PDB file of C-alpha atoms and ligand atoms in Angstrom:
ATOM      1  CA  MET A 294    -112.967 149.967   5.573  1.00 62.00           C
ATOM      2  CA  PRO A 295    -116.350 149.559   3.995  1.00 69.00           C
ATOM      3  CA  GLU A 296    -118.592 153.061   3.313  1.00 85.00           C
ATOM      4  CA  ILE A 297    -119.862 153.023   7.336  1.00 92.00           C
ATOM      5  CA  ARG A 298    -120.760 156.844   8.301  1.00 95.00           C
ATOM      6  CA  THR A 299    -122.393 156.301  11.299  1.00 97.00           C
ATOM      7  CA  MET A 300    -122.802 153.304  13.715  1.00 97.00           C
ATOM      8  CA  GLU A 301    -125.414 153.046  17.101  1.00 98.00           C
ATOM      9  CA  ILE A 302    -123.654 152.213  20.051  1.00 98.00           C
ATOM     10  CA  VAL A 303    -124.383 151.160  23.739  1.00 98.00           C
ATOM     11  CA  ASP A 304    -121.652 151.743  26.333  1.00 98.00           C
ATOM     12  CA  SER A 305    -121.497 150.127  29.795  1.00 98.00           C
ATOM     13  CA  HIS A 306    -119.589 149.426  32.167  1.00 98.00           C
ATOM     14  CA  THR A 307    -119.478 145.885  34.232  1.00 98.00           C
ATOM     15  CA  GLU A 308    -117.886 146.309  37.837  1.00 98.00           C
ATOM     16  CA  GLY A 309    -115.772 149.096  36.394  1.00 98.00           C
ATOM     17  CA  GLU A 310    -114.626 147.431  33.227  1.00 98.00           C
ATOM     18  CA  PRO A 311    -116.188 149.157  29.986  1.00 98.00           C
ATOM     19  CA  THR A 312    -118.389 147.409  27.537  1.00 98.00           C
ATOM     20  CA  ARG A 313    -119.438 149.152  23.897  1.00 98.00           C
ATOM     21  CA  VAL A 314    -121.559 147.105  22.293  1.00 98.00           C
ATOM     22  CA  VAL A 315    -122.408 147.877  18.457  1.00 98.00           C
ATOM     23  CA  ILE A 316    -126.089 147.438  17.668  1.00 96.00           C
ATOM     24  CA  ASP A 317    -126.554 149.288  14.292  1.00 96.00           C
ATOM     25  CA  GLY A 318    -124.471 149.916  11.250  1.00 96.00           C
ATOM     26  CA  TRP A 319    -121.525 147.287  10.855  1.00 94.00           C
ATOM     27  CA  PRO A 320    -122.147 144.960   8.384  1.00 91.00           C
ATOM     28  CA  GLN A 321    -122.941 141.970   9.275  1.00 94.00           C
ATOM     29  CA  PRO A 322    -119.863 139.040   9.115  1.00 96.00           C
ATOM     30  CA  ALA A 323    -120.886 136.154   6.721  1.00 97.00           C
ATOM     31  CA  GLY A 324    -120.442 132.604   8.581  1.00 98.00           C
ATOM     32  CA  ASP A 325    -122.271 129.754   9.654  1.00 97.00           C
ATOM     33  CA  THR A 326    -120.450 129.496  12.973  1.00 98.00           C
ATOM     34  CA  MET A 327    -120.020 132.315  15.750  1.00 98.00           C
ATOM     35  CA  SER A 328    -116.044 131.128  15.134  1.00 98.00           C
ATOM     36  CA  ALA A 329    -116.141 131.588  11.289  1.00 98.00           C
ATOM     37  CA  ARG A 330    -117.977 135.038  11.479  1.00 98.00           C
ATOM     38  CA  ARG A 331    -114.939 136.114  14.040  1.00 98.00           C
ATOM     39  CA  GLU A 332    -112.848 135.069  11.164  1.00 98.00           C
ATOM     40  CA  THR A 333    -114.678 137.187   8.629  1.00 97.00           C
ATOM     41  CA  LEU A 334    -114.438 140.450  10.981  1.00 97.00           C
ATOM     42  CA  ARG A 335    -110.562 139.328  11.495  1.00 97.00           C
ATOM     43  CA  ARG A 336    -110.318 139.080   7.468  1.00 96.00           C
ATOM     44  CA  ASP A 337    -112.734 141.692   5.812  1.00 95.00           C
ATOM     45  CA  PHE A 338    -113.459 144.528   8.821  1.00 94.00           C
ATOM     46  CA  ASP A 339    -110.167 144.941  11.085  1.00 96.00           C
ATOM     47  CA  ALA A 340    -110.331 148.583  10.541  1.00 94.00           C
ATOM     48  CA  VAL A 341    -114.320 148.595  11.490  1.00 95.00           C
ATOM     49  CA  ARG A 342    -112.895 147.208  15.282  1.00 97.00           C
ATOM     50  CA  ALA A 343    -109.908 149.533  15.295  1.00 96.00           C
ATOM     51  CA  ALA A 344    -112.386 152.650  14.544  1.00 96.00           C
ATOM     52  CA  VAL A 345    -114.735 151.481  16.962  1.00 97.00           C
ATOM     53  CA  VAL A 346    -112.267 150.878  20.086  1.00 98.00           C
ATOM     54  CA  LEU A 347    -109.114 152.687  19.579  1.00 98.00           C
ATOM     55  CA  GLU A 348    -108.518 156.219  20.310  1.00 98.00           C
ATOM     56  CA  PRO A 349    -109.781 159.138  19.672  1.00 97.00           C
ATOM     57  CA  ARG A 350    -113.474 157.337  19.365  1.00 97.00           C
ATOM     58  CA  GLY A 351    -112.280 154.688  22.546  1.00 97.00           C
ATOM     59  CA  HIS A 352    -109.436 153.746  24.573  1.00 97.00           C
ATOM     60  CA  ASP A 353    -107.564 150.623  25.314  1.00 96.00           C
ATOM     61  CA  ALA A 354    -109.463 148.876  28.376  1.00 97.00           C
ATOM     62  CA  ILE A 355    -113.205 148.961  26.171  1.00 98.00           C
ATOM     63  CA  VAL A 356    -114.035 145.676  24.952  1.00 98.00           C
ATOM     64  CA  GLY A 357    -116.464 146.036  22.042  1.00 98.00           C
ATOM     65  CA  ALA A 358    -119.128 143.641  21.276  1.00 98.00           C
ATOM     66  CA  LEU A 359    -120.922 143.258  18.036  1.00 98.00           C
ATOM     67  CA  LEU A 360    -124.268 141.418  18.142  1.00 98.00           C
ATOM     68  CA  THR A 361    -125.202 139.363  15.246  1.00 97.00           C
ATOM     69  CA  PRO A 362    -128.122 137.196  14.421  1.00 97.00           C
ATOM     70  CA  PRO A 363    -128.008 133.542  16.293  1.00 98.00           C
ATOM     71  CA  VAL A 364    -126.629 130.653  14.953  1.00 98.00           C
ATOM     72  CA  SER A 365    -127.931 127.815  17.717  1.00 98.00           C
ATOM     73  CA  ASP A 366    -132.083 127.559  17.543  1.00 96.00           C
ATOM     74  CA  ASP A 367    -132.734 128.646  21.212  1.00 96.00           C
ATOM     75  CA  ALA A 368    -130.179 131.747  21.445  1.00 98.00           C
ATOM     76  CA  VAL A 369    -131.451 135.122  21.200  1.00 97.00           C
ATOM     77  CA  ALA A 370    -128.521 136.704  19.756  1.00 97.00           C
ATOM     78  CA  GLY A 371    -125.179 136.108  18.575  1.00 98.00           C
ATOM     79  CA  VAL A 372    -121.733 138.082  20.103  1.00 98.00           C
ATOM     80  CA  ILE A 373    -118.296 138.609  18.980  1.00 98.00           C
ATOM     81  CA  PHE A 374    -115.825 140.671  21.530  1.00 98.00           C
ATOM     82  CA  PHE A 375    -112.789 142.485  20.296  1.00 98.00           C
ATOM     83  CA  ASN A 376    -110.395 145.099  21.927  1.00 98.00           C
ATOM     84  CA  ASP A 377    -107.623 147.245  20.945  1.00 97.00           C
ATOM     85  CA  VAL A 378    -105.491 144.685  19.866  1.00 97.00           C
ATOM     86  CA  GLY A 379    -107.845 141.997  18.376  1.00 98.00           C
ATOM     87  CA  TYR A 380    -110.737 139.370  19.246  1.00 98.00           C
ATOM     88  CA  LEU A 381    -111.472 137.531  22.188  1.00 98.00           C
ATOM     89  CA  GLY A 382    -113.492 134.117  22.552  1.00 97.00           C
ATOM     90  CA  MET A 383    -115.887 134.714  25.301  1.00 98.00           C
ATOM     91  CA  CYS A 384    -116.021 137.895  27.721  1.00 98.00           C
ATOM     92  CA  GLY A 385    -117.602 137.809  31.119  1.00 98.00           C
ATOM     93  CA  HIS A 386    -118.043 141.267  32.383  1.00 98.00           C
ATOM     94  CA  GLY A 387    -118.876 142.100  28.232  1.00 98.00           C
ATOM     95  CA  LEU A 388    -121.511 139.333  28.363  1.00 98.00           C
ATOM     96  CA  ILE A 389    -122.961 141.094  31.647  1.00 98.00           C
ATOM     97  CA  GLY A 390    -123.112 144.284  29.605  1.00 98.00           C
ATOM     98  CA  VAL A 391    -124.395 142.909  26.465  1.00 98.00           C
ATOM     99  CA  VAL A 392    -127.693 141.240  28.650  1.00 98.00           C
ATOM    100  CA  ARG A 393    -128.119 145.017  30.222  1.00 98.00           C
ATOM    101  CA  THR A 394    -127.929 146.669  27.042  1.00 98.00           C
ATOM    102  CA  LEU A 395    -130.411 144.404  25.571  1.00 98.00           C
ATOM    103  CA  GLU A 396    -132.628 144.839  29.009  1.00 98.00           C
ATOM    104  CA  HIS A 397    -131.756 148.946  28.268  1.00 98.00           C
ATOM    105  CA  LEU A 398    -133.126 148.475  24.582  1.00 97.00           C
ATOM    106  CA  GLY A 399    -136.398 146.602  25.850  1.00 97.00           C
ATOM    107  CA  ARG A 400    -135.347 143.348  23.949  1.00 96.00           C
ATOM    108  CA  ILE A 401    -135.101 141.313  26.498  1.00 97.00           C
ATOM    109  CA  GLY A 402    -136.331 141.461  30.521  1.00 97.00           C
ATOM    110  CA  PRO A 403    -135.695 139.559  33.373  1.00 98.00           C
ATOM    111  CA  GLY A 404    -135.383 135.792  32.757  1.00 98.00           C
ATOM    112  CA  SER A 405    -132.872 133.279  31.383  1.00 98.00           C
ATOM    113  CA  VAL A 406    -131.452 134.044  27.920  1.00 98.00           C
ATOM    114  CA  ARG A 407    -129.078 131.811  25.767  1.00 98.00           C
ATOM    115  CA  ILE A 408    -126.101 134.261  23.650  1.00 98.00           C
ATOM    116  CA  ASP A 409    -124.221 132.227  21.325  1.00 98.00           C
ATOM    117  CA  THR A 410    -120.234 133.183  21.498  1.00 98.00           C
ATOM    118  CA  PRO A 411    -117.119 132.064  19.019  1.00 98.00           C
ATOM    119  CA  VAL A 412    -116.150 129.350  22.384  1.00 98.00           C
ATOM    120  CA  GLY A 413    -119.653 128.103  22.539  1.00 98.00           C
ATOM    121  CA  THR A 414    -122.864 128.880  23.927  1.00 98.00           C
ATOM    122  CA  VAL A 415    -123.547 130.505  26.894  1.00 98.00           C
ATOM    123  CA  ARG A 416    -126.635 131.381  29.492  1.00 98.00           C
ATOM    124  CA  ALA A 417    -127.402 134.489  31.241  1.00 98.00           C
ATOM    125  CA  ASP A 418    -130.063 135.106  33.879  1.00 98.00           C
ATOM    126  CA  LEU A 419    -130.869 138.727  34.566  1.00 98.00           C
ATOM    127  CA  ALA A 420    -132.758 139.623  37.808  1.00 98.00           C
ATOM    128  CA  PRO A 421    -135.102 141.973  38.226  1.00 98.00           C
ATOM    129  CA  ASP A 422    -132.802 144.234  40.278  1.00 98.00           C
ATOM    130  CA  GLY A 423    -130.271 143.913  36.913  1.00 97.00           C
ATOM    131  CA  THR A 424    -127.922 141.684  38.346  1.00 98.00           C
ATOM    132  CA  VAL A 425    -126.686 139.166  35.980  1.00 98.00           C
ATOM    133  CA  SER A 426    -125.644 135.715  36.365  1.00 98.00           C
ATOM    134  CA  LEU A 427    -123.932 133.917  33.455  1.00 98.00           C
ATOM    135  CA  GLU A 428    -122.841 130.335  33.045  1.00 98.00           C
ATOM    136  CA  ASN A 429    -120.093 130.081  31.193  1.00 98.00           C
ATOM    137  CA  VAL A 430    -118.253 127.453  28.773  1.00 98.00           C
ATOM    138  CA  PRO A 431    -116.606 124.580  30.483  1.00 98.00           C
ATOM    139  CA  SER A 432    -113.331 125.664  32.117  1.00 98.00           C
ATOM    140  CA  TYR A 433    -110.141 123.743  32.692  1.00 98.00           C
ATOM    141  CA  VAL A 434    -106.474 123.562  33.481  1.00 98.00           C
ATOM    142  CA  LEU A 435    -103.890 122.705  30.494  1.00 98.00           C
ATOM    143  CA  HIS A 436    -100.898 122.803  32.267  1.00 98.00           C
ATOM    144  CA  ASP A 437    -100.272 122.637  35.833  1.00 98.00           C
ATOM    145  CA  GLY A 438     -97.549 124.179  37.964  1.00 98.00           C
ATOM    146  CA  VAL A 439     -95.432 125.897  35.061  1.00 98.00           C
ATOM    147  CA  THR A 440     -92.249 127.678  36.430  1.00 98.00           C
ATOM    148  CA  LEU A 441     -91.021 130.585  34.598  1.00 98.00           C
ATOM    149  CA  ASN A 442     -87.832 132.325  35.709  1.00 95.00           C
ATOM    150  CA  ILE A 443     -88.312 136.100  34.644  1.00 94.00           C
ATOM    151  CA  PRO A 444     -85.216 138.284  34.347  1.00 90.00           C
ATOM    152  CA  GLY A 445     -85.435 140.886  37.469  1.00 89.00           C
ATOM    153  CA  LEU A 446     -87.933 138.806  39.385  1.00 92.00           C
ATOM    154  CA  GLY A 447     -87.316 135.593  39.969  1.00 93.00           C
ATOM    155  CA  THR A 448     -88.698 132.133  39.747  1.00 95.00           C
ATOM    156  CA  VAL A 449     -92.808 132.337  39.101  1.00 97.00           C
ATOM    157  CA  ARG A 450     -95.192 128.982  39.105  1.00 98.00           C
ATOM    158  CA  GLY A 451     -98.698 129.046  37.948  1.00 98.00           C
ATOM    159  CA  ASP A 452    -101.071 127.139  35.625  1.00 98.00           C
ATOM    160  CA  VAL A 453    -101.931 127.739  32.266  1.00 98.00           C
ATOM    161  CA  ALA A 454    -105.830 127.122  32.436  1.00 98.00           C
ATOM    162  CA  TRP A 455    -108.927 128.037  29.828  1.00 98.00           C
ATOM    163  CA  GLY A 456    -111.961 130.296  31.045  1.00 98.00           C
ATOM    164  CA  GLY A 457    -113.256 131.064  27.346  1.00 98.00           C
ATOM    165  CA  ASN A 458    -109.798 132.839  26.984  1.00 98.00           C
ATOM    166  CA  TRP A 459    -106.387 131.785  27.788  1.00 98.00           C
ATOM    167  CA  PHE A 460    -104.677 132.866  31.110  1.00 98.00           C
ATOM    168  CA  PHE A 461    -101.799 132.255  33.045  1.00 98.00           C
ATOM    169  CA  LEU A 462    -102.961 132.244  36.935  1.00 98.00           C
ATOM    170  CA  THR A 463    -100.113 132.877  39.617  1.00 98.00           C
ATOM    171  CA  GLU A 464     -99.387 134.468  42.897  1.00 98.00           C
ATOM    172  CA  ARG A 465     -98.410 138.272  43.219  1.00 96.00           C
ATOM    173  CA  PRO A 466     -94.538 137.139  43.197  1.00 94.00           C
ATOM    174  CA  PRO A 467     -93.005 138.526  46.565  1.00 93.00           C
ATOM    175  CA  SER A 468     -90.846 141.466  44.654  1.00 92.00           C
ATOM    176  CA  ALA A 469     -94.038 142.788  43.151  1.00 95.00           C
ATOM    177  CA  PRO A 470     -95.606 145.421  44.421  1.00 97.00           C
ATOM    178  CA  PRO A 471     -99.025 145.112  46.202  1.00 98.00           C
ATOM    179  CA  LEU A 472    -102.203 144.993  43.898  1.00 98.00           C
ATOM    180  CA  ALA A 473    -103.235 148.327  44.338  1.00 98.00           C
ATOM    181  CA  LEU A 474    -104.538 150.805  41.720  1.00 98.00           C
ATOM    182  CA  SER A 475    -101.327 153.105  42.477  1.00 98.00           C
ATOM    183  CA  GLU A 476     -99.267 150.387  41.696  1.00 98.00           C
ATOM    184  CA  VAL A 477    -100.665 149.359  38.010  1.00 98.00           C
ATOM    185  CA  ARG A 478     -97.858 150.381  36.219  1.00 98.00           C
ATOM    186  CA  GLU A 479     -95.524 147.981  37.703  1.00 98.00           C
ATOM    187  CA  LEU A 480     -97.952 145.296  37.971  1.00 98.00           C
ATOM    188  CA  THR A 481     -98.438 145.595  34.076  1.00 98.00           C
ATOM    189  CA  ARG A 482     -94.992 145.599  33.482  1.00 97.00           C
ATOM    190  CA  ILE A 483     -94.571 142.650  35.405  1.00 98.00           C
ATOM    191  CA  ALA A 484     -97.459 140.890  33.822  1.00 98.00           C
ATOM    192  CA  MET A 485     -96.340 141.428  30.599  1.00 98.00           C
ATOM    193  CA  ALA A 486     -92.614 140.446  31.177  1.00 97.00           C
ATOM    194  CA  ILE A 487     -94.616 136.719  32.167  1.00 98.00           C
ATOM    195  CA  ARG A 488     -96.556 136.744  29.557  1.00 98.00           C
ATOM    196  CA  ASP A 489     -93.520 137.569  27.203  1.00 98.00           C
ATOM    197  CA  ALA A 490     -91.598 134.313  29.098  1.00 97.00           C
ATOM    198  CA  LEU A 491     -94.844 132.232  28.418  1.00 98.00           C
ATOM    199  CA  ALA A 492     -94.102 132.694  24.629  1.00 98.00           C
ATOM    200  CA  ALA A 493     -90.333 132.471  24.532  1.00 97.00           C
ATOM    201  CA  ALA A 494     -90.953 128.859  26.314  1.00 97.00           C
ATOM    202  CA  GLY A 495     -93.317 127.968  23.828  1.00 98.00           C
ATOM    203  CA  ILE A 496     -95.602 127.513  26.655  1.00 98.00           C
ATOM    204  CA  THR A 497     -99.362 128.138  24.907  1.00 98.00           C
ATOM    205  CA  GLY A 498    -103.192 127.123  24.921  1.00 98.00           C
ATOM    206  CA  ALA A 499    -105.065 124.264  23.209  1.00 98.00           C
ATOM    207  CA  ASP A 500    -104.041 124.128  19.194  1.00 97.00           C
ATOM    208  CA  GLY A 501    -100.862 126.670  20.122  1.00 98.00           C
ATOM    209  CA  ALA A 502    -103.332 129.693  21.089  1.00 98.00           C
ATOM    210  CA  PRO A 503    -101.047 132.416  22.882  1.00 98.00           C
ATOM    211  CA  VAL A 504    -101.817 132.781  26.892  1.00 98.00           C
ATOM    212  CA  ASP A 505    -102.895 136.388  26.474  1.00 98.00           C
ATOM    213  CA  HIS A 506    -104.243 137.062  29.721  1.00 98.00           C
ATOM    214  CA  VAL A 507    -102.263 136.865  32.978  1.00 98.00           C
ATOM    215  CA  GLU A 508    -103.464 137.087  36.327  1.00 98.00           C
ATOM    216  CA  LEU A 509    -102.324 137.718  39.381  1.00 98.00           C
ATOM    217  CA  PHE A 510    -103.581 136.882  42.568  1.00 98.00           C
ATOM    218  CA  GLY A 511    -103.221 138.382  46.625  1.00 98.00           C
ATOM    219  CA  PRO A 512    -105.375 138.360  49.754  1.00 98.00           C
ATOM    220  CA  PRO A 513    -108.652 140.563  49.283  1.00 98.00           C
ATOM    221  CA  ARG A 514    -108.983 143.789  51.019  1.00 98.00           C
ATOM    222  CA  ARG A 515    -112.734 143.854  50.890  1.00 97.00           C
ATOM    223  CA  ALA A 516    -114.501 142.151  53.494  1.00 97.00           C
ATOM    224  CA  GLY A 517    -116.310 138.806  52.644  1.00 97.00           C
ATOM    225  CA  ALA A 518    -114.045 138.464  49.630  1.00 98.00           C
ATOM    226  CA  ASP A 519    -111.554 135.577  49.068  1.00 98.00           C
ATOM    227  CA  SER A 520    -109.496 136.621  46.930  1.00 98.00           C
ATOM    228  CA  ARG A 521    -108.231 140.111  45.165  1.00 98.00           C
ATOM    229  CA  ASN A 522    -106.657 139.909  41.273  1.00 98.00           C
ATOM    230  CA  PHE A 523    -104.959 142.045  38.729  1.00 98.00           C
ATOM    231  CA  VAL A 524    -105.751 140.997  35.287  1.00 99.00           C
ATOM    232  CA  LEU A 525    -103.936 141.880  32.213  1.00 98.00           C
ATOM    233  CA  CYS A 526    -105.661 141.940  28.972  1.00 98.00           C
ATOM    234  CA  PRO A 527    -104.414 141.233  25.534  1.00 98.00           C
ATOM    235  CA  GLY A 528    -102.409 144.161  24.732  1.00 97.00           C
ATOM    236  CA  ALA A 529    -101.332 146.602  27.852  1.00 97.00           C
ATOM    237  CA  ALA A 530    -104.418 146.832  29.183  1.00 98.00           C
ATOM    238  CA  TYR A 531    -105.808 145.855  32.665  1.00 98.00           C
ATOM    239  CA  ASP A 532    -109.011 144.417  33.686  1.00 98.00           C
ATOM    240  CA  ARG A 533    -110.986 147.191  35.970  1.00 98.00           C
ATOM    241  CA  SER A 534    -113.639 144.231  36.774  1.00 98.00           C
ATOM    242  CA  PRO A 535    -112.686 140.945  38.306  1.00 98.00           C
ATOM    243  CA  CYS A 536    -112.397 139.477  34.711  1.00 98.00           C
ATOM    244  CA  GLY A 537    -115.616 137.201  34.327  1.00 98.00           C
ATOM    245  CA  THR A 538    -113.489 134.325  32.011  1.00 98.00           C
ATOM    246  CA  GLY A 539    -110.232 134.883  34.555  1.00 98.00           C
ATOM    247  CA  THR A 540    -112.251 134.352  37.460  1.00 99.00           C
ATOM    248  CA  SER A 541    -113.709 130.979  35.429  1.00 98.00           C
ATOM    249  CA  ALA A 542    -110.223 130.199  34.836  1.00 98.00           C
ATOM    250  CA  LYS A 543    -109.154 130.381  38.548  1.00 98.00           C
ATOM    251  CA  MET A 544    -112.122 128.303  39.866  1.00 98.00           C
ATOM    252  CA  ALA A 545    -111.335 125.674  37.085  1.00 98.00           C
ATOM    253  CA  ALA A 546    -107.798 125.482  38.886  1.00 98.00           C
ATOM    254  CA  LEU A 547    -109.126 125.741  42.636  1.00 98.00           C
ATOM    255  CA  HIS A 548    -111.621 123.214  41.956  1.00 98.00           C
ATOM    256  CA  ALA A 549    -108.319 121.081  40.004  1.00 98.00           C
ATOM    257  CA  HIS A 550    -106.582 121.233  42.902  1.00 98.00           C
ATOM    258  CA  GLY A 551    -108.983 120.565  45.559  1.00 98.00           C
ATOM    259  CA  GLN A 552    -109.778 123.922  46.737  1.00 98.00           C
ATOM    260  CA  LEU A 553    -113.003 124.844  45.760  1.00 98.00           C
ATOM    261  CA  ARG A 554    -115.962 122.634  45.986  1.00 98.00           C
ATOM    262  CA  ALA A 555    -119.112 122.645  43.498  1.00 98.00           C
ATOM    263  CA  GLY A 556    -121.699 125.216  44.546  1.00 98.00           C
ATOM    264  CA  ARG A 557    -119.373 126.753  46.965  1.00 98.00           C
ATOM    265  CA  ARG A 558    -119.103 130.776  46.078  1.00 98.00           C
ATOM    266  CA  TRP A 559    -116.011 132.113  45.222  1.00 98.00           C
ATOM    267  CA  ARG A 560    -115.863 136.204  45.593  1.00 98.00           C
ATOM    268  CA  GLN A 561    -113.246 137.420  43.510  1.00 99.00           C
ATOM    269  CA  GLU A 562    -112.334 141.147  44.193  1.00 98.00           C
ATOM    270  CA  SER A 563    -110.653 143.310  40.887  1.00 98.00           C
ATOM    271  CA  ILE A 564    -107.929 145.680  41.441  1.00 98.00           C
ATOM    272  CA  THR A 565    -110.525 148.472  41.512  1.00 98.00           C
ATOM    273  CA  GLY A 566    -112.058 146.788  44.591  1.00 98.00           C
ATOM    274  CA  SER A 567    -115.317 145.808  42.536  1.00 98.00           C
ATOM    275  CA  LEU A 568    -116.416 142.001  42.623  1.00 98.00           C
ATOM    276  CA  PHE A 569    -117.854 139.100  40.722  1.00 98.00           C
ATOM    277  CA  THR A 570    -119.248 136.209  42.594  1.00 98.00           C
ATOM    278  CA  GLY A 571    -118.842 132.682  41.496  1.00 98.00           C
ATOM    279  CA  TRP A 572    -119.302 129.124  41.695  1.00 98.00           C
ATOM    280  CA  VAL A 573    -118.939 125.966  39.554  1.00 98.00           C
ATOM    281  CA  ASP A 574    -121.279 123.035  38.722  1.00 98.00           C
ATOM    282  CA  GLU A 575    -119.413 119.917  37.706  1.00 98.00           C
ATOM    283  CA  ARG A 576    -121.414 118.528  34.742  1.00 97.00           C
ATOM    284  CA  ASP A 577    -120.587 115.441  32.067  1.00 96.00           C
ATOM    285  CA  GLY A 578    -116.832 115.038  33.761  1.00 96.00           C
ATOM    286  CA  THR A 579    -116.700 119.031  32.991  1.00 98.00           C
ATOM    287  CA  ILE A 580    -116.928 122.309  35.140  1.00 98.00           C
ATOM    288  CA  VAL A 581    -118.943 124.854  34.343  1.00 98.00           C
ATOM    289  CA  PRO A 582    -118.509 128.409  35.958  1.00 98.00           C
ATOM    290  CA  HIS A 583    -120.935 130.541  36.765  1.00 98.00           C
ATOM    291  CA  ILE A 584    -120.239 134.768  37.643  1.00 98.00           C
ATOM    292  CA  GLU A 585    -122.418 136.892  38.959  1.00 98.00           C
ATOM    293  CA  GLY A 586    -122.104 140.854  38.848  1.00 98.00           C
ATOM    294  CA  ARG A 587    -123.946 144.300  37.816  1.00 98.00           C
ATOM    295  CA  ALA A 588    -123.492 146.237  34.830  1.00 98.00           C
ATOM    296  CA  PHE A 589    -124.701 149.786  34.160  1.00 98.00           C
ATOM    297  CA  VAL A 590    -125.395 151.518  30.758  1.00 98.00           C
ATOM    298  CA  THR A 591    -123.372 154.924  30.466  1.00 98.00           C
ATOM    299  CA  ALA A 592    -124.137 156.368  26.992  1.00 98.00           C
ATOM    300  CA  ARG A 593    -126.198 155.422  23.870  1.00 98.00           C
ATOM    301  CA  ALA A 594    -124.144 157.095  21.069  1.00 98.00           C
ATOM    302  CA  THR A 595    -123.851 157.520  17.301  1.00 98.00           C
ATOM    303  CA  LEU A 596    -120.829 157.680  16.255  1.00 98.00           C
ATOM    304  CA  GLN A 597    -119.564 159.596  12.854  1.00 97.00           C
ATOM    305  CA  PHE A 598    -116.995 158.271  10.694  1.00 96.00           C
ATOM    306  CA  ASP A 599    -115.909 161.495   8.189  1.00 95.00           C
ATOM    307  CA  PRO A 600    -113.993 160.592   5.315  1.00 94.00           C
ATOM    308  CA  ARG A 601    -111.951 163.862   6.064  1.00 95.00           C
ATOM    309  CA  ASP A 602    -110.966 162.486   9.064  1.00 95.00           C
ATOM    310  CA  PRO A 603    -107.759 161.294   9.091  1.00 95.00           C
ATOM    311  CA  PHE A 604    -108.229 159.019  12.562  1.00 96.00           C
ATOM    312  CA  ARG A 605    -111.615 157.740  11.208  1.00 94.00           C
ATOM    313  CA  PHE A 606    -109.875 154.046  11.707  1.00 93.00           C
ATOM    314  CA  GLY A 607    -108.169 154.722  14.956  1.00 96.00           C
ATOM    315  CA  ILE A 608    -104.557 156.055  15.935  1.00 96.00           C
ATOM    316  CA  ALA A 609    -102.467 153.001  15.185  1.00 90.00           C
ATOM    317  CA  GLU A 610     -99.117 152.430  13.686  1.00 81.00           C
ATOM    318  CA  PRO A 611     -99.367 152.559  10.088  1.00 75.00           C
TER     319      PRO A 611
HETATM  320  O1  PYC B 857    -114.779 139.636  31.760  1.00 96.03           O
HETATM  321  O2  PYC B 857    -113.840 138.222  30.814  1.00 96.03           O
HETATM  322  C1  PYC B 857    -113.799 139.309  31.304  1.00 96.03           C
HETATM  323  C2  PYC B 857    -112.980 139.996  30.319  1.00 96.03           C
HETATM  324  C3  PYC B 857    -112.096 139.377  29.395  1.00 96.03           C
HETATM  325  C4  PYC B 857    -110.791 140.785  29.206  1.00 96.03           C
HETATM  326  C5  PYC B 857    -111.722 141.592  29.914  1.00 96.03           C
HETATM  327  N1  PYC B 857    -112.400 140.904  30.545  1.00 96.03           N
END
């Protein structure tokens, strides 16, 4: 851990899911690309990641976002997302939180900005009422109709799809409880069993990347929504929002199956009842997803790292 004593952060939540944007105090990672910078973080600053998001300073649902200078000419910033167990590619709710944070800091106003991430440059449009719509990286289905046999659960069938992170998308198995907040513990157990079964079967994303997010779908409760989901994030936390990259992967799969035409709105409800509205464009043979949602700043704070604090790097297995 470099000698860091303080760090400036802005906390927000996007449709219920928290984002912690680091705006100052973290040494900038070396690298000419965002993915090289993410590797520098992984190699040299992983203790800083843990210190920022783990207990006692954070908790397992927080997604951290480190702002960097941009790498492309037309971007306003770069961002690297991380959580309690590692690093993300893109993060839809997190990007909406970053845009509202930049607005809160007076760095941007309503209009369109481009932001570099380790998996590509994304565009975000901030409306005068604070709503953010983002244009994500192209999304697609890699494995269609994967069948898994899960002990105690039976056969589960779904798609492996990319939405800026790797997802397994499946309907809620009939033996699973309803997609209700009161059932989060059991839904988490089931989604983790599915993730373990994918790994045991050697089913991965592109280039052997682990499928580290699992998304279960069921009928919506909210008027006007098309679907309700439960999303297991890498680690054991669930997404309180409908998951921006997960909704992107879902819309790419719906489009691939002829169930969502370009431009048609898809309203994805989360396990907490919050909502993202999405749609896809067809562009140069790719599917480009758009996600619209709201974020609210909840705190601006200075993190303190006291060298005498035995838990200044977070609570984790040694
Ligand atoms: O919104 O893309 C998302 C996301 C990924 C993990 C947590 N949220």
